[in-house]
XYZ file of N, CA and C in Angstrom:
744
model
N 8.437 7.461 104.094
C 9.516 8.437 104.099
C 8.949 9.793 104.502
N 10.145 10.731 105.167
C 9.278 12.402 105.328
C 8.895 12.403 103.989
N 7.870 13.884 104.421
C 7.376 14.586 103.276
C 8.512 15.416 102.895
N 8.197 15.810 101.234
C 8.834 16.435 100.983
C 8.269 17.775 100.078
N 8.656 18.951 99.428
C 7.370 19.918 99.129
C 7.300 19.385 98.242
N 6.035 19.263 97.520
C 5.494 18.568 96.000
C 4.669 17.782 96.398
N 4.737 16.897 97.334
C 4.098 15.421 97.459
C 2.765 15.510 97.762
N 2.440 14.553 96.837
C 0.797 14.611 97.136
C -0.096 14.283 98.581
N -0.488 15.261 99.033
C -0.949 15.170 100.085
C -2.233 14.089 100.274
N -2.396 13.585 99.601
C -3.826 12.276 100.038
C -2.798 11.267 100.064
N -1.472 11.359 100.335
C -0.321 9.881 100.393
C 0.033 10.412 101.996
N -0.591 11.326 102.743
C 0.318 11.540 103.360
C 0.262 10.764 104.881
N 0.765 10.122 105.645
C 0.179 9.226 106.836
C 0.048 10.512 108.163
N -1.772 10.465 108.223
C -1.938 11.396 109.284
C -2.027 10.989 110.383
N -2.470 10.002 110.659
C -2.575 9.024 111.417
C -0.923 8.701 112.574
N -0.267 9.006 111.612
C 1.241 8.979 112.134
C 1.851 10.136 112.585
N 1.406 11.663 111.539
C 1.401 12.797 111.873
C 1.035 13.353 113.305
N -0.318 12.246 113.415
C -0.632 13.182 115.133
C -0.242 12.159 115.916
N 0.695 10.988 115.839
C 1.854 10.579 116.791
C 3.203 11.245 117.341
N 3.310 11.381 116.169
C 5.025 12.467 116.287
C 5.066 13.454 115.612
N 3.915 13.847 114.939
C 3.750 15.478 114.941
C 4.878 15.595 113.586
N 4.786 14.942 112.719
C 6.358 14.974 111.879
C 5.128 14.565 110.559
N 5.194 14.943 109.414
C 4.443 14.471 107.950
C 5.645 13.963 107.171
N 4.649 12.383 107.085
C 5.460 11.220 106.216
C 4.206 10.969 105.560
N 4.965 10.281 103.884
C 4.449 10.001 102.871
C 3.974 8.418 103.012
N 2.923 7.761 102.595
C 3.055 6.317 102.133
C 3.679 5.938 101.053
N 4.602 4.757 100.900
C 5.474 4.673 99.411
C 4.252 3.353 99.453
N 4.235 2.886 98.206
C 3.362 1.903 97.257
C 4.212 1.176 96.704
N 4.789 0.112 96.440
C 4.895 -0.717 95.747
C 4.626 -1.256 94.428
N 5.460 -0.470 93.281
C 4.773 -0.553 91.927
C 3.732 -2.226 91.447
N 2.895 -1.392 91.477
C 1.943 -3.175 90.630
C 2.291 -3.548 89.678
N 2.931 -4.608 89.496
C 4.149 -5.221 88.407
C 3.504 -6.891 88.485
N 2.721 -7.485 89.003
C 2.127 -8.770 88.715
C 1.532 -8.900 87.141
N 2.098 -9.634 86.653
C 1.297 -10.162 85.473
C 0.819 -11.380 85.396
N 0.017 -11.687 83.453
C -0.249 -12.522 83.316
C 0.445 -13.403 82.149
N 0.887 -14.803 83.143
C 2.047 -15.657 82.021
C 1.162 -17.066 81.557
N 0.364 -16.799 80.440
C -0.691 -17.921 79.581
C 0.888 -18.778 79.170
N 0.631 -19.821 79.468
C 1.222 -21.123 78.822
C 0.362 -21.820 77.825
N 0.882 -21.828 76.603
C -0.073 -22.494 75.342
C 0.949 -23.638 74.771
N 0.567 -24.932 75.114
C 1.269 -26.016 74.472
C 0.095 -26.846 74.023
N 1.391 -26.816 72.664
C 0.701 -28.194 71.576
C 0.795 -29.645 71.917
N 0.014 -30.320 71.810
C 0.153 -31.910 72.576
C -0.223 -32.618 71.223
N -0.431 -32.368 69.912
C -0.468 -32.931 68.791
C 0.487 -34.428 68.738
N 0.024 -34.853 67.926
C 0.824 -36.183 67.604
C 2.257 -36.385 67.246
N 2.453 -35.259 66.235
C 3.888 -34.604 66.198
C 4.731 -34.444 67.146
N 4.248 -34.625 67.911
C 5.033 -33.690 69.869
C 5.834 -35.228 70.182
N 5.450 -36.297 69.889
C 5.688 -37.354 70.750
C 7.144 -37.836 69.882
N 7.384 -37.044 69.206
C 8.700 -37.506 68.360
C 9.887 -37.443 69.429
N 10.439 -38.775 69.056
C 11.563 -38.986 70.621
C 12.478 -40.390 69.808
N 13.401 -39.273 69.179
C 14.925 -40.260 68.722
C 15.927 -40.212 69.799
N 15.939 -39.491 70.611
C 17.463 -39.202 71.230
C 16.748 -38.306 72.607
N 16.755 -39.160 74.000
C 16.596 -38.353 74.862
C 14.901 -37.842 74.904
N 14.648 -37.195 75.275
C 13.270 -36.882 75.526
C 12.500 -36.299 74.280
N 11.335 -37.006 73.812
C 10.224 -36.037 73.408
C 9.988 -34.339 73.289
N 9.591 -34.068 71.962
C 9.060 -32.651 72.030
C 8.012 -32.147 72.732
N 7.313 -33.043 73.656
C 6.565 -33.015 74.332
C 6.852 -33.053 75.860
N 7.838 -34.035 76.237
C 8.504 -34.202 77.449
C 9.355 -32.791 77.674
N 9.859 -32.455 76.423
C 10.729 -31.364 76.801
C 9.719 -30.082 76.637
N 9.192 -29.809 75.894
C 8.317 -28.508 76.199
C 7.609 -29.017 77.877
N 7.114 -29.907 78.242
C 6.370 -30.058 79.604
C 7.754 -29.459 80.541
N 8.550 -30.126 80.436
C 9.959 -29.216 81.588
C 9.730 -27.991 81.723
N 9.913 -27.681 80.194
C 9.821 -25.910 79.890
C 8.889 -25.339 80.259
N 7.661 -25.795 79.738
C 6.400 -24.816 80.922
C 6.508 -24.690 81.979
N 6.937 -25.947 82.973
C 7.038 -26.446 84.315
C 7.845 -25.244 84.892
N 9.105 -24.898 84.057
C 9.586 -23.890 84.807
C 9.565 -22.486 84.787
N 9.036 -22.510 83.300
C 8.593 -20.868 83.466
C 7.614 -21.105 84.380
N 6.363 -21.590 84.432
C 5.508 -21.478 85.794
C 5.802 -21.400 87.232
N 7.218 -22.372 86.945
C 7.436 -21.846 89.086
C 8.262 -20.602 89.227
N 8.818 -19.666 87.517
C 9.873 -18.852 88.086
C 8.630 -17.665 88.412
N 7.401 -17.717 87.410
C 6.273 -16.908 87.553
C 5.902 -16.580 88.934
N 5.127 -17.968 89.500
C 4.598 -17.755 90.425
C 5.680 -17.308 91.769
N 6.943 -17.896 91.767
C 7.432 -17.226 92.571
C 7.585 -15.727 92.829
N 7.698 -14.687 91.351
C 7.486 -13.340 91.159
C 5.573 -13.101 91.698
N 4.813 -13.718 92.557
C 3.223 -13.492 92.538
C 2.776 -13.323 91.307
N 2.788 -14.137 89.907
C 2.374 -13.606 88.899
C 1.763 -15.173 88.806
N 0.473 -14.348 87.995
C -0.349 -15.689 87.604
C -0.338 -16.386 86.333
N -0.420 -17.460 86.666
C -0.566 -18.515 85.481
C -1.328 -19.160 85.132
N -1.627 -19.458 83.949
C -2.632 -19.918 83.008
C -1.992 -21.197 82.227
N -2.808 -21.820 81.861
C -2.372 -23.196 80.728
C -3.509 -23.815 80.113
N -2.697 -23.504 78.752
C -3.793 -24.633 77.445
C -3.213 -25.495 76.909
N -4.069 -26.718 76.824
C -3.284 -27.971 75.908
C -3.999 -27.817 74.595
N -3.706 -27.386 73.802
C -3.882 -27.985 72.328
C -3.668 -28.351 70.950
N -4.416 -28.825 70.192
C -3.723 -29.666 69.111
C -4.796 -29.081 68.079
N -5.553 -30.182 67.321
C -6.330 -29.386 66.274
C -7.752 -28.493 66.871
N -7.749 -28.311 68.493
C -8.479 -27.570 69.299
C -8.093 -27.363 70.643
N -8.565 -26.766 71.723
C -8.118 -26.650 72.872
C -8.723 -28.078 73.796
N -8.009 -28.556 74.069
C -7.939 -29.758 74.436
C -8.380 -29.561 76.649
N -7.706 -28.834 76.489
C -7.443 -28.226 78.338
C -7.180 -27.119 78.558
N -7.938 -26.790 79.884
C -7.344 -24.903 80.312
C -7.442 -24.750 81.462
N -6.493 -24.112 81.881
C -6.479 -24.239 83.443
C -6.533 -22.362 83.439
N -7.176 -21.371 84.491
C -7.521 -20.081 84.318
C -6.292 -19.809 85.030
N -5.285 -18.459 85.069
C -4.409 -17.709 85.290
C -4.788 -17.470 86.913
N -3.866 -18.194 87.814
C -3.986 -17.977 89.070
C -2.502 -17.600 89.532
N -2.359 -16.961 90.599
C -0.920 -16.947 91.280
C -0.673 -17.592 92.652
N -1.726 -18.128 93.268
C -2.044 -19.159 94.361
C -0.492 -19.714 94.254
N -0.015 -20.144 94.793
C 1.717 -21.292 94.870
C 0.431 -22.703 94.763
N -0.373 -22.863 95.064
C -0.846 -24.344 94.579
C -0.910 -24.399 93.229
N -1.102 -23.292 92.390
C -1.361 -23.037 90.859
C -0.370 -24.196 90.141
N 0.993 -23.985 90.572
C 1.784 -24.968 90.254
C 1.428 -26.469 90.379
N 1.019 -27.308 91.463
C 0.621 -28.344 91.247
C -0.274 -28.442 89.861
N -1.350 -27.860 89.736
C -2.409 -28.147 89.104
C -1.479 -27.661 88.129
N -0.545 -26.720 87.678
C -0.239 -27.268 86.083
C 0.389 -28.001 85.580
N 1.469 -28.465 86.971
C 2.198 -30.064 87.084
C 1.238 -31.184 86.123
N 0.268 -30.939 87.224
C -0.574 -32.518 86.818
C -1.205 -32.048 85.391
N -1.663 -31.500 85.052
C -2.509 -31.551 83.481
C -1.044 -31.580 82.720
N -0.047 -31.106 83.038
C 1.064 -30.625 81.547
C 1.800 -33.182 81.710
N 1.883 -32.667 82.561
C 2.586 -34.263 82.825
C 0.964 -35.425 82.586
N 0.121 -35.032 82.504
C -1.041 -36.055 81.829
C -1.353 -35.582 80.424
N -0.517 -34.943 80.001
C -1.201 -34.745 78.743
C -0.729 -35.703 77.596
N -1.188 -36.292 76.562
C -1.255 -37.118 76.185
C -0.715 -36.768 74.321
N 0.064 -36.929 73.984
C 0.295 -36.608 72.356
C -1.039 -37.336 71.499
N -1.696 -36.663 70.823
C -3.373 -36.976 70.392
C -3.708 -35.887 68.920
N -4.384 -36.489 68.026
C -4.628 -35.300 66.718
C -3.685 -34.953 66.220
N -4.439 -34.533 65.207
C -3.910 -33.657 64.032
C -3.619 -32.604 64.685
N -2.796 -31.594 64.491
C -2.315 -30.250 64.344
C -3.189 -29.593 63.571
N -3.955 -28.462 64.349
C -4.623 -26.997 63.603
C -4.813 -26.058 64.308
N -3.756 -25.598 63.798
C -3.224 -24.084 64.294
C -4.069 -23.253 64.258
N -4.836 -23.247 63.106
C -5.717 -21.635 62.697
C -6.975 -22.238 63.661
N -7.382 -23.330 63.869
C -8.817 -23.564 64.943
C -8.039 -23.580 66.098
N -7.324 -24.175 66.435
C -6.921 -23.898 67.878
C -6.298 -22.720 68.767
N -5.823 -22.163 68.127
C -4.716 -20.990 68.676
C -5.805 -19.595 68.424
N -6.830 -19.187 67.752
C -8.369 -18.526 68.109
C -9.010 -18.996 69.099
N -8.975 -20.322 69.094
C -9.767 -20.384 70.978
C -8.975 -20.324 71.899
N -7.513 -20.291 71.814
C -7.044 -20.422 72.969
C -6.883 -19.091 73.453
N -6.677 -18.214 72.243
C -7.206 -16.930 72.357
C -8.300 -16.036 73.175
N -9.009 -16.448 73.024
C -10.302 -16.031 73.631
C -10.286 -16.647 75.332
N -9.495 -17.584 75.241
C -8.997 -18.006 76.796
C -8.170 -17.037 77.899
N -7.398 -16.347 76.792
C -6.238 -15.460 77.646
C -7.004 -13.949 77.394
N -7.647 -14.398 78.737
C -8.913 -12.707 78.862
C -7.674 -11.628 79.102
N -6.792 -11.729 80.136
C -6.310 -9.885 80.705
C -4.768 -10.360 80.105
N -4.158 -8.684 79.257
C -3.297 -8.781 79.030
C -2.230 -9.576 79.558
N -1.403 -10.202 78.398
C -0.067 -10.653 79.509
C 1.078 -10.632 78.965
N 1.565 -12.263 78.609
C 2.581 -12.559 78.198
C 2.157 -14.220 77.902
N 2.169 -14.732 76.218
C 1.798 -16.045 75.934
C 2.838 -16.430 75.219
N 3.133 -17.368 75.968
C 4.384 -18.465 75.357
C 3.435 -19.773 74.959
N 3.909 -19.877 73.894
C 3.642 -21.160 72.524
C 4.514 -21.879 72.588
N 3.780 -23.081 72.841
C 4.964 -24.419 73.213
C 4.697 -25.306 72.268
N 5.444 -25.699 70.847
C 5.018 -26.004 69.762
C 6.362 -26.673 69.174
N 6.075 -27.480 67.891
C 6.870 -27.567 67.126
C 6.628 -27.404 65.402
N 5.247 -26.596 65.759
C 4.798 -25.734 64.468
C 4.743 -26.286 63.145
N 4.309 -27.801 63.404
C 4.420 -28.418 62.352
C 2.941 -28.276 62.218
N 2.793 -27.446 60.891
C 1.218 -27.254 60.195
C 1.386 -25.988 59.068
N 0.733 -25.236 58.984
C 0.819 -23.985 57.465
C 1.390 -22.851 58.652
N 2.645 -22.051 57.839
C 2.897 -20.860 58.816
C 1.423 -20.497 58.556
N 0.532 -19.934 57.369
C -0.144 -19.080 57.113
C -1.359 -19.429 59.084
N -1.389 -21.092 59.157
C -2.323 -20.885 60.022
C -2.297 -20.497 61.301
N -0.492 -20.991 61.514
C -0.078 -20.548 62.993
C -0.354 -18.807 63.227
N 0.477 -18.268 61.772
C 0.227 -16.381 62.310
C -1.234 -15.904 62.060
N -2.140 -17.313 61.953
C -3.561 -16.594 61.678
C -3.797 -16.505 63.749
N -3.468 -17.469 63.911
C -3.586 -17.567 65.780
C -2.829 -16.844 66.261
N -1.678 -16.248 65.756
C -0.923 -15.773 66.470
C -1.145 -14.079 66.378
N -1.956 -14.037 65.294
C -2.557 -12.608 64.913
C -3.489 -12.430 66.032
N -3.957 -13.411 66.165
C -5.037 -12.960 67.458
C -5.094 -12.793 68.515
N -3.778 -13.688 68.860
C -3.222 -13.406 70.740
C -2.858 -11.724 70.345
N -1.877 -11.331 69.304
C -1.721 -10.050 69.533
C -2.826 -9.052 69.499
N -3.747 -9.105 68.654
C -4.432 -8.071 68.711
C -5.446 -8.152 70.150
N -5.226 -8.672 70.791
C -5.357 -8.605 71.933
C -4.549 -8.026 73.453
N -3.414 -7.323 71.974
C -2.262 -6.767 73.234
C -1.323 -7.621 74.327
N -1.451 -9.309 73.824
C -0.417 -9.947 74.646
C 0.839 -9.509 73.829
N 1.887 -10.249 74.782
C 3.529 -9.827 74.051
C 3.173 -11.759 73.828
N 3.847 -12.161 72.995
C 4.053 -13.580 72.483
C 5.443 -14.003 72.221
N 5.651 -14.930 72.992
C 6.889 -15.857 72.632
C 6.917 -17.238 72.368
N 7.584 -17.712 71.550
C 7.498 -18.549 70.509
C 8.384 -19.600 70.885
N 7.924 -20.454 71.586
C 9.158 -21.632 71.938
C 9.245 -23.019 70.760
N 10.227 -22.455 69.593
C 9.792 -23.642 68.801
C 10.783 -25.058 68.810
N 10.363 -25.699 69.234
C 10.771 -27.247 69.364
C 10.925 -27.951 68.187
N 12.270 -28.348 68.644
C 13.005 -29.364 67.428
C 13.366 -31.103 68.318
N 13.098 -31.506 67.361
C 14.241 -32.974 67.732
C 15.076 -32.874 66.750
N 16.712 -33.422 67.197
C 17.479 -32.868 66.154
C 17.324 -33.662 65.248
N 16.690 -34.967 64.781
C 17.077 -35.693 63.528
C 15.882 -35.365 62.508
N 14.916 -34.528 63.648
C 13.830 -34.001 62.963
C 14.825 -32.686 61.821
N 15.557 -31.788 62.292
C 16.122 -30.862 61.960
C 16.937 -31.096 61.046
N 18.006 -31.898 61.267
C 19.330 -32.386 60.485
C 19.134 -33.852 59.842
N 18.385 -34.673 59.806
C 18.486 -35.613 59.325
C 19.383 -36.668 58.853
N 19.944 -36.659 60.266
C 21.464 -37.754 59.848
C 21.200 -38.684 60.183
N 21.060 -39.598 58.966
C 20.528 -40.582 58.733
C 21.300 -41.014 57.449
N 21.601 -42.865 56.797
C 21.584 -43.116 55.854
C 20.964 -44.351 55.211
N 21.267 -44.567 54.184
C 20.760 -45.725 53.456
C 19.230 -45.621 53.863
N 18.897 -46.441 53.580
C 16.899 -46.740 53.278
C 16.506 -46.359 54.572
N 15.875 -45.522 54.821
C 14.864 -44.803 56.157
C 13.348 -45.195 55.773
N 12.774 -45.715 56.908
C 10.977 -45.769 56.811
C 10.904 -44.336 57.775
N 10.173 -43.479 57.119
C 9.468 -42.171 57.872
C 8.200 -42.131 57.968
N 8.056 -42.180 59.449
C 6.151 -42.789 59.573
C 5.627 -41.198 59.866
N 4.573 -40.705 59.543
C 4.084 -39.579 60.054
C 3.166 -39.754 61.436
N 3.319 -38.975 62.496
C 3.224 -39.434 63.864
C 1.399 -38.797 64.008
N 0.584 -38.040 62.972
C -0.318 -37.622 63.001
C -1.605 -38.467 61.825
N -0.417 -38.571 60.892
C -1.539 -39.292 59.922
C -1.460 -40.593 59.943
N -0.312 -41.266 60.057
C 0.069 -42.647 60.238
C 0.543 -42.865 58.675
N 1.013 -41.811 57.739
C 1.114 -42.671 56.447
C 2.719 -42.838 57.208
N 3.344 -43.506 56.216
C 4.474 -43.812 56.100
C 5.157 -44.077 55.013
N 6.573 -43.090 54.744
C 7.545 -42.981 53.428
C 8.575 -43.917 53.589
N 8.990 -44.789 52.502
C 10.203 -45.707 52.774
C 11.470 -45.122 51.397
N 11.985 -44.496 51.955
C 13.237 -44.013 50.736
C 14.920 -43.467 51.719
N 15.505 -43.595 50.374
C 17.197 -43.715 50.558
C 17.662 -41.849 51.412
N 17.822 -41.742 52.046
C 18.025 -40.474 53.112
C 19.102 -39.821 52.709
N 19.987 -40.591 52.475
C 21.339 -39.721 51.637
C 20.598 -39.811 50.553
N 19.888 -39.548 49.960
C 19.168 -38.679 48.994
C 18.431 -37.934 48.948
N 17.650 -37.831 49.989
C 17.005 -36.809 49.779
C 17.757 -35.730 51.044
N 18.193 -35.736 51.754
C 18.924 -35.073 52.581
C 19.025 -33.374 52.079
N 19.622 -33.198 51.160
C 19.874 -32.146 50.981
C 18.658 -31.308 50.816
N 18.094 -31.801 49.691
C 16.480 -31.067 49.701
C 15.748 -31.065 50.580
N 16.111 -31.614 51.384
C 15.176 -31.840 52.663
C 15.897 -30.695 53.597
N 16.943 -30.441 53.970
C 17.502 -29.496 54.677
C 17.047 -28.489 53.761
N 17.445 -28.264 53.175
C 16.893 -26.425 51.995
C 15.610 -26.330 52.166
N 14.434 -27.596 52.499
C 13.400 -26.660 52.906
C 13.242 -26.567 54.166
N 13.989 -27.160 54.822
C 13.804 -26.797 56.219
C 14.553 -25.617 56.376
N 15.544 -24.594 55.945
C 15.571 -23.536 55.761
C 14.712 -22.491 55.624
N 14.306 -22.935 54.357
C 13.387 -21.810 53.492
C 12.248 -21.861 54.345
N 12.039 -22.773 55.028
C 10.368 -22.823 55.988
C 10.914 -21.632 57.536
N 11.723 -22.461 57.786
C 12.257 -21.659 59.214
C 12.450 -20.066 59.103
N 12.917 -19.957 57.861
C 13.700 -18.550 57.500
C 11.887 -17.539 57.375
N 10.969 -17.998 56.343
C 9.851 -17.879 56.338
C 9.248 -17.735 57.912
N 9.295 -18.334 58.786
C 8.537 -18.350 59.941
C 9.086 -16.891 60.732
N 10.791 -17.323 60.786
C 11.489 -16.032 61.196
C 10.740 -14.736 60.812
N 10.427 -14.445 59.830
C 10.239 -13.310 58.931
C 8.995 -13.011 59.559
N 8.110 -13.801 58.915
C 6.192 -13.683 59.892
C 6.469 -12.989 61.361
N 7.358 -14.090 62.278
C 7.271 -13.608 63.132
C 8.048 -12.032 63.823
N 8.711 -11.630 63.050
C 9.599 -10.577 63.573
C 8.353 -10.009 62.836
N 7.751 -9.891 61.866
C 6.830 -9.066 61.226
C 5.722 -8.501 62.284
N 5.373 -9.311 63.175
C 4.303 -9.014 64.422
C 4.777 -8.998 65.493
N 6.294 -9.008 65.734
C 6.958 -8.212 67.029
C 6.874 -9.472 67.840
N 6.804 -10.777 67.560
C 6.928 -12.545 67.966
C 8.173 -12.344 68.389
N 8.745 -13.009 69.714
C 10.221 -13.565 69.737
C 9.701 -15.142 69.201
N 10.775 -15.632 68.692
C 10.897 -16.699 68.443
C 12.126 -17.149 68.695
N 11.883 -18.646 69.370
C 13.153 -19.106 69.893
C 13.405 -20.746 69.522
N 14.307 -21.277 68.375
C 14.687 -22.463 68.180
C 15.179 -23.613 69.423
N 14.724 -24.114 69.833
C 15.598 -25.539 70.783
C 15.334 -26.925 70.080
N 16.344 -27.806 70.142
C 16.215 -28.700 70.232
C 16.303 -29.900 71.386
N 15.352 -30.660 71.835
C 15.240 -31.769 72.770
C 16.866 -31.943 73.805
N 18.142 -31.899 72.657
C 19.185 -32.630 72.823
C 19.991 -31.525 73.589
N 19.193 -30.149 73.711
C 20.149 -28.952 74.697
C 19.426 -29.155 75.971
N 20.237 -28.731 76.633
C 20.177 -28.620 78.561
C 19.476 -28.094 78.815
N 18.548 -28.232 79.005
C 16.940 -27.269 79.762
C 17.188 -25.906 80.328
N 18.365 -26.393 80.795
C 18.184 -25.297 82.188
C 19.213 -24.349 81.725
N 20.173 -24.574 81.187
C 21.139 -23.770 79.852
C 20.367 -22.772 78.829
N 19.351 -23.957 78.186
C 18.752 -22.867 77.166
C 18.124 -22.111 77.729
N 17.356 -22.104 79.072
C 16.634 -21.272 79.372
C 17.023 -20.388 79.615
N 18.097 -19.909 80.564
C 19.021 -19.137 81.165
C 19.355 -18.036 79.930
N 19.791 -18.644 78.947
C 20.512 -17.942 78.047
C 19.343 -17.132 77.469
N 18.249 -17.709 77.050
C 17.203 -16.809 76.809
C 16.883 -15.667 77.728
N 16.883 -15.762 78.657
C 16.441 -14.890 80.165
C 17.369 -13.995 80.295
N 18.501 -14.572 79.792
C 19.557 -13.408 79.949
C 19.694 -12.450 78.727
N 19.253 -13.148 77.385
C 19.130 -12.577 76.349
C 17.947 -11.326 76.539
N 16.972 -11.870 76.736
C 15.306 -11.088 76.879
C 15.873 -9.914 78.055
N 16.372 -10.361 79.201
C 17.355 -8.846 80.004
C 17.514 -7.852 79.649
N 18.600 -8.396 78.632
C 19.736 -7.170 77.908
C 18.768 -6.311 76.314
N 17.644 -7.333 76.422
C 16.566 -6.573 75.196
C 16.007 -5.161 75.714
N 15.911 -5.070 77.026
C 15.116 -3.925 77.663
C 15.962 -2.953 78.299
């Protein structure tokens, strides 16, 4: 654009000046590329699949597409698989091949281990070197105390953190009756009891846990975001995106 009085003269194109004898400015292009760390849990828990896809199948969608809306903005991406450690890491690139390569590790990853939050989510930490933006692809089944011990640490590292927490709904609501076998998908024990009985207590702590997590996380400036398996991928996402918009 011409110059105008004020403008800093080391912007100014001289080079162009002694063409047409006229002083124009260079404009710059604000540097707005970031960094979008993808952190998913591949724990044993993940592979829970009553109705429609896996907490695992469906968080893999979900990374899948925050990564191509990323890289289409030139912003780089990163990805960790882990469970009671970091399992996989792919380093924060913005290459358009970046996408294949997180295709293939997120779609080979394998539901495996125990869940440990407080060892895993410190190394994955130390993975996400330059500020960014880390989304947690989880279904946070382990101690809040250990998840916000990891999650203390992405922040004090100055990432912003968002919290994608994954439900299956019968995991959530438990509609279910008469005699249920409930196998645990990490330890292998397994509970055999009447579901319309315990139902209710079982929902009240799934309250009091969720409501608890809520709290932690608004406490350290966490979005946290509930889905379950059985909503539209591409719905929930939207609505979030449009939500996170109207936040700024």
């Amino acid at each position: 654009r011409e110059y105008a009085q004020g403008d800093d003269l080391r912007h100014v194109n001289w080079k162009l000046f002694a063409r047409t004898n006229r002083l124009y400015v260079k404009q710059f292009d604000a540097e707005t590329n970031m960094n979008l760390y993808l952190l998913m849990d591949v724990s044993g828990s993940m592979s829970c699949k009553n109705t429609g896809v896996s907490k695992l199948e469906y968080g893999a969608a979900l990374a899948a597409a925050l990564a191509h809306l990323a890289l289409k903005q030139h912003d780089a991406v990163g990805l960790v698989l882990y469970a009671d450690e970091v399992l996989a890491h792919l380093p924060p690139r913005s290459q358009p091949h970046q996408l294949s390569e997180v295709l293939r590790a997120i779609h080979g990853a394998k539901p495996q281990r125990q869940s440990n939050a407080a060892r895993a989510l410190p190394q994955a930490a130390e993975l996400c070197k330059h500020r960014g933006i880390v989304v947690v692809l989880s279904d946070l089944f382990d101690d809040i105390d250990a998840v916000m011990q990891g999650i203390e640490q992405l922040r004090f590292r100055n990432h912003e953190v968002i919290l994608f927490h994954l439900w299956d709904k019968w995991e959530r609501d438990l509609p279910l009756e008469g005699h249920c076998r409930f196998h645990d998908l990490e330890t292998g024990e397994t509970l055999l009891t009447q579901a319309d009985g315990v139902r209710d207590s079982y929902l009240k702590e799934v309250r009091q846990w969720c409501g608890e997590l809520e709290v932690q996380c608004r406490n350290r400036a966490v979005d946290r975001v509930e889905l379950t398996t059985d909503e539209p991928l591409d719905q929930a996402l939207l609505d979030y995106l449009v939500k996170r918009a109207k936040s700024f």
